[in-house]
């Protein structure tokens, strides 16, 4: 499907991310208020902030998303599953899960599949597989993506941001690999309106960014001073 990006409202593409480990309650409330005001897809917070975000967004359109096994993906499968189910119990309706990259490098396909499938099956919410695209070659990216799709995820996601930002080429590769079976989330380093448009044109249907408000403004226009 081709998206017409002329005068496109990109707000519904945005996961308004607040993954600064120093962020407190007031910033969570601010992020939720912005998500509601501008019509973002979700607010993405750490698991310990899910309950507050759910309270702030109760009855409103934006969803609450959170990260699992973040940022390394190297915690145990049981730990990830527990973290995921607790987050859902507290109000998360979308889970962004970091794959175990060591297993990807070693081609431990069953371990990767079982870990993701258990979370997809037991959580019964939208699951996004974070692939950390900057650390994988194309064959590894294809392997990890196909396993994640088979395990039941709804999105392939590029990066955590801890190992570099999203690359346009990686989004194109994920679109090619996915073949329309799942959606693509681009994340990390998306800071301008033109960045957002380029990634959407490349195939992204979600954008993970802490610059959600700024992305709404064309690059040559100042940010709305009342936005915060």
Tab-separated table of C-alpha atoms in Angstrom:
chain	number	residue	atom	x	y	z
A	1	UNK	CA	0.000	0.000	0.000
A	2	UNK	CA	1.313	3.424	-0.985
A	3	UNK	CA	0.764	6.237	1.522
A	4	UNK	CA	0.204	9.752	0.215
A	5	UNK	CA	2.487	11.826	2.435
A	6	UNK	CA	1.410	15.201	1.059
A	7	UNK	CA	-0.210	17.037	3.988
A	8	UNK	CA	-0.151	13.762	5.941
A	9	UNK	CA	-1.108	13.965	9.610
A	10	UNK	CA	1.704	11.965	11.173
A	11	UNK	CA	0.396	12.124	14.752
A	12	UNK	CA	-1.346	8.694	14.570
A	13	UNK	CA	1.995	7.146	13.541
A	14	UNK	CA	3.802	8.279	16.688
A	15	UNK	CA	4.644	6.264	19.796
A	16	UNK	CA	5.497	9.186	22.104
A	17	UNK	CA	8.458	7.632	23.905
A	18	UNK	CA	9.709	8.544	27.362
A	19	UNK	CA	12.598	6.178	27.995
A	20	UNK	CA	14.898	8.509	29.897
A	21	UNK	CA	15.624	6.512	33.068
A	22	UNK	CA	15.662	9.734	35.084
A	23	UNK	CA	12.148	10.802	34.029
A	24	UNK	CA	9.754	11.238	36.944
A	25	UNK	CA	5.995	11.214	37.385
A	26	UNK	CA	5.481	14.783	36.217
A	27	UNK	CA	7.162	14.115	32.888
A	28	UNK	CA	5.032	10.988	32.408
A	29	UNK	CA	1.919	13.110	32.970
A	30	UNK	CA	3.201	15.695	30.496
A	31	UNK	CA	3.901	13.047	27.838
A	32	UNK	CA	0.415	11.591	28.305
A	33	UNK	CA	-1.195	15.027	28.050
A	34	UNK	CA	0.684	15.691	24.818
A	35	UNK	CA	-0.295	12.305	23.394
A	36	UNK	CA	-3.946	13.029	24.126
A	37	UNK	CA	-3.789	16.574	22.789
A	38	UNK	CA	-2.115	15.687	19.493
A	39	UNK	CA	-3.627	12.242	18.899
A	40	UNK	CA	-0.506	10.085	19.109
A	41	UNK	CA	-0.816	6.311	18.810
A	42	UNK	CA	0.649	5.618	22.230
A	43	UNK	CA	2.873	6.730	25.058
A	44	UNK	CA	5.831	4.370	25.514
A	45	UNK	CA	7.239	4.250	29.054
A	46	UNK	CA	9.298	1.913	31.214
A	47	UNK	CA	7.354	-0.890	32.950
A	48	UNK	CA	7.539	0.899	36.309
A	49	UNK	CA	5.596	3.828	34.786
A	50	UNK	CA	2.863	1.842	33.057
A	51	UNK	CA	0.346	2.148	35.887
A	52	UNK	CA	0.677	5.939	36.035
A	53	UNK	CA	0.443	6.268	32.261
A	54	UNK	CA	-2.687	4.097	32.224
A	55	UNK	CA	-4.266	6.315	34.899
A	56	UNK	CA	-3.410	9.436	32.890
A	57	UNK	CA	-4.821	8.015	29.643
A	58	UNK	CA	-7.895	6.293	31.062
A	59	UNK	CA	-10.783	6.834	28.645
A	60	UNK	CA	-8.545	8.536	26.079
A	61	UNK	CA	-7.471	7.381	22.623
A	62	UNK	CA	-3.662	6.938	22.981
A	63	UNK	CA	-2.567	3.516	24.176
A	64	UNK	CA	0.059	2.660	26.763
A	65	UNK	CA	3.077	0.797	25.444
A	66	UNK	CA	6.156	-0.377	27.285
A	67	UNK	CA	9.509	-2.039	26.677
A	68	UNK	CA	10.415	-5.586	27.704
A	69	UNK	CA	13.970	-6.848	28.188
A	70	UNK	CA	15.140	-3.323	27.410
A	71	UNK	CA	17.693	-2.365	26.211
A	72	UNK	CA	19.852	-5.502	25.787
A	73	UNK	CA	17.338	-8.325	25.352
A	74	UNK	CA	19.672	-10.557	27.351
A	75	UNK	CA	17.456	-11.276	30.352
A	76	UNK	CA	15.982	-14.765	30.677
A	77	UNK	CA	12.838	-15.796	28.832
A	78	UNK	CA	10.990	-16.326	32.122
A	79	UNK	CA	11.972	-12.832	33.251
A	80	UNK	CA	10.731	-11.310	29.997
A	81	UNK	CA	7.452	-13.193	30.200
A	82	UNK	CA	6.878	-12.117	33.804
A	83	UNK	CA	7.743	-8.518	32.948
A	84	UNK	CA	5.377	-8.601	29.977
A	85	UNK	CA	2.432	-10.092	31.862
A	86	UNK	CA	2.859	-7.708	34.790
A	87	UNK	CA	2.909	-4.766	32.382
A	88	UNK	CA	-0.293	-5.959	30.718
A	89	UNK	CA	-1.940	-6.446	34.109
A	90	UNK	CA	-1.074	-2.840	34.966
A	91	UNK	CA	-2.495	-1.457	31.740
A	92	UNK	CA	-0.053	-1.832	28.848
A	93	UNK	CA	-1.715	-2.791	25.577
A	94	UNK	CA	1.450	-2.833	23.455
A	95	UNK	CA	4.785	-4.497	24.259
A	96	UNK	CA	8.096	-3.687	22.557
A	97	UNK	CA	10.350	-6.688	23.201
A	98	UNK	CA	14.090	-6.729	22.618
A	99	UNK	CA	15.194	-9.996	21.031
A	100	UNK	CA	18.096	-11.939	22.473
A	101	UNK	CA	20.744	-10.845	19.977
A	102	UNK	CA	23.242	-13.460	21.122
A	103	UNK	CA	20.747	-16.135	20.142
A	104	UNK	CA	20.254	-14.461	16.776
A	105	UNK	CA	24.015	-14.440	16.154
A	106	UNK	CA	24.196	-18.121	17.150
A	107	UNK	CA	21.086	-18.996	15.103
A	108	UNK	CA	19.346	-20.525	18.115
A	109	UNK	CA	16.060	-20.366	16.299
A	110	UNK	CA	13.947	-22.465	18.675
A	111	UNK	CA	14.963	-20.432	21.717
A	112	UNK	CA	14.135	-17.184	19.926
A	113	UNK	CA	10.801	-18.521	18.705
A	114	UNK	CA	9.741	-19.990	22.056
A	115	UNK	CA	10.552	-16.783	23.920
A	116	UNK	CA	8.563	-14.524	21.600
A	117	UNK	CA	5.695	-16.955	21.054
A	118	UNK	CA	5.136	-17.390	24.790
A	119	UNK	CA	4.773	-13.633	25.244
A	120	UNK	CA	2.500	-13.270	22.213
A	121	UNK	CA	0.304	-16.182	23.299
A	122	UNK	CA	0.007	-15.312	26.971
A	123	UNK	CA	-0.151	-11.515	26.819
A	124	UNK	CA	-2.825	-11.288	24.107
A	125	UNK	CA	-1.774	-7.723	23.223
A	126	UNK	CA	0.121	-6.076	20.371
A	127	UNK	CA	3.752	-7.203	20.357
A	128	UNK	CA	6.612	-5.455	18.570
A	129	UNK	CA	9.929	-7.264	18.132
A	130	UNK	CA	12.912	-4.927	18.573
A	131	UNK	CA	15.613	-6.230	16.239
A	132	UNK	CA	18.434	-3.757	16.957
A	133	UNK	CA	19.072	-3.464	13.223
A	134	UNK	CA	22.428	-1.694	13.549
A	135	UNK	CA	23.947	-4.803	15.141
A	136	UNK	CA	22.714	-7.355	12.595
A	137	UNK	CA	23.774	-8.132	9.050
A	138	UNK	CA	21.079	-8.733	6.455
A	139	UNK	CA	20.973	-12.515	6.886
A	140	UNK	CA	20.661	-12.160	10.663
A	141	UNK	CA	17.997	-9.498	10.246
A	142	UNK	CA	16.002	-11.736	7.912
A	143	UNK	CA	16.338	-14.715	10.249
A	144	UNK	CA	15.236	-12.764	13.329
A	145	UNK	CA	12.376	-11.082	11.474
A	146	UNK	CA	10.969	-14.307	10.073
A	147	UNK	CA	11.106	-16.021	13.453
A	148	UNK	CA	9.352	-13.077	15.084
A	149	UNK	CA	6.643	-13.100	12.418
A	150	UNK	CA	6.122	-16.855	12.807
A	151	UNK	CA	5.921	-16.401	16.595
A	152	UNK	CA	3.018	-13.986	16.263
A	153	UNK	CA	4.297	-10.410	16.536
A	154	UNK	CA	2.373	-7.578	14.924
A	155	UNK	CA	5.367	-5.282	14.320
A	156	UNK	CA	9.044	-5.488	13.429
A	157	UNK	CA	10.863	-2.609	15.132
A	158	UNK	CA	14.282	-1.257	14.222
A	159	UNK	CA	16.215	-0.020	17.245
A	160	UNK	CA	16.391	0.690	20.962
A	161	UNK	CA	18.488	3.798	20.367
A	162	UNK	CA	21.285	2.449	22.546
A	163	UNK	CA	23.310	1.281	19.539
A	164	UNK	CA	22.655	4.033	17.040
A	165	UNK	CA	19.573	5.437	15.366
A	166	UNK	CA	17.288	4.144	12.666
A	167	UNK	CA	18.618	3.834	9.128
A	168	UNK	CA	16.312	4.344	6.158
A	169	UNK	CA	17.766	1.303	4.411
A	170	UNK	CA	16.890	-0.922	7.348
A	171	UNK	CA	13.247	0.144	7.182
A	172	UNK	CA	13.190	-0.712	3.479
A	173	UNK	CA	14.759	-4.088	4.219
A	174	UNK	CA	12.197	-4.855	6.910
A	175	UNK	CA	9.363	-3.944	4.573
A	176	UNK	CA	10.807	-6.305	1.971
A	177	UNK	CA	11.254	-9.117	4.505
A	178	UNK	CA	7.810	-8.683	6.067
A	179	UNK	CA	5.975	-8.834	2.730
A	180	UNK	CA	2.960	-7.169	4.308
A	181	UNK	CA	2.531	-9.833	6.991
A	182	UNK	CA	3.276	-7.405	9.837
A	183	UNK	CA	3.759	-3.677	10.273
A	184	UNK	CA	7.073	-1.832	10.633
A	185	UNK	CA	8.062	0.488	13.480
A	186	UNK	CA	11.005	2.829	12.957
A	187	UNK	CA	12.598	4.156	16.115
A	188	UNK	CA	15.587	6.037	17.505
A	189	UNK	CA	17.009	9.297	16.192
A	190	UNK	CA	13.803	10.564	14.543
A	191	UNK	CA	13.844	14.279	15.287
A	192	UNK	CA	12.332	16.202	12.379
A	193	UNK	CA	9.191	16.196	10.266
A	194	UNK	CA	11.218	15.334	7.177
A	195	UNK	CA	12.784	12.363	9.017
A	196	UNK	CA	9.303	11.107	9.810
A	197	UNK	CA	8.008	11.494	6.263
A	198	UNK	CA	11.037	9.725	4.775
A	199	UNK	CA	10.587	6.765	7.114
A	200	UNK	CA	6.862	6.520	6.409
A	201	UNK	CA	7.556	6.592	2.681
A	202	UNK	CA	10.108	3.799	3.222
A	203	UNK	CA	7.483	1.606	4.869
A	204	UNK	CA	7.155	2.543	8.546
A	205	UNK	CA	3.653	2.671	9.995
A	206	UNK	CA	4.803	3.581	13.509
A	207	UNK	CA	7.502	5.975	14.661
A	208	UNK	CA	9.107	5.632	18.081
A	209	UNK	CA	10.447	8.999	19.206
A	210	UNK	CA	10.701	11.310	22.174
A	211	UNK	CA	10.391	14.235	19.728
A	212	UNK	CA	6.754	13.608	18.909
A	213	UNK	CA	5.625	17.208	19.304
A	214	UNK	CA	8.500	18.556	17.213
A	215	UNK	CA	7.794	16.053	14.433
A	216	UNK	CA	4.396	17.633	13.831
A	217	UNK	CA	6.010	20.879	12.689
A	218	UNK	CA	7.470	21.190	9.177
A	219	UNK	CA	11.228	21.649	9.435
A	220	UNK	CA	11.115	25.344	8.553
A	221	UNK	CA	8.474	26.212	11.154
A	222	UNK	CA	9.082	26.873	14.869
A	223	UNK	CA	7.648	24.569	17.505
A	224	UNK	CA	4.346	25.651	19.046
A	225	UNK	CA	5.434	27.280	22.342
A	226	UNK	CA	2.279	26.051	24.041
A	227	UNK	CA	2.950	22.408	23.199
A	228	UNK	CA	4.615	21.608	26.497
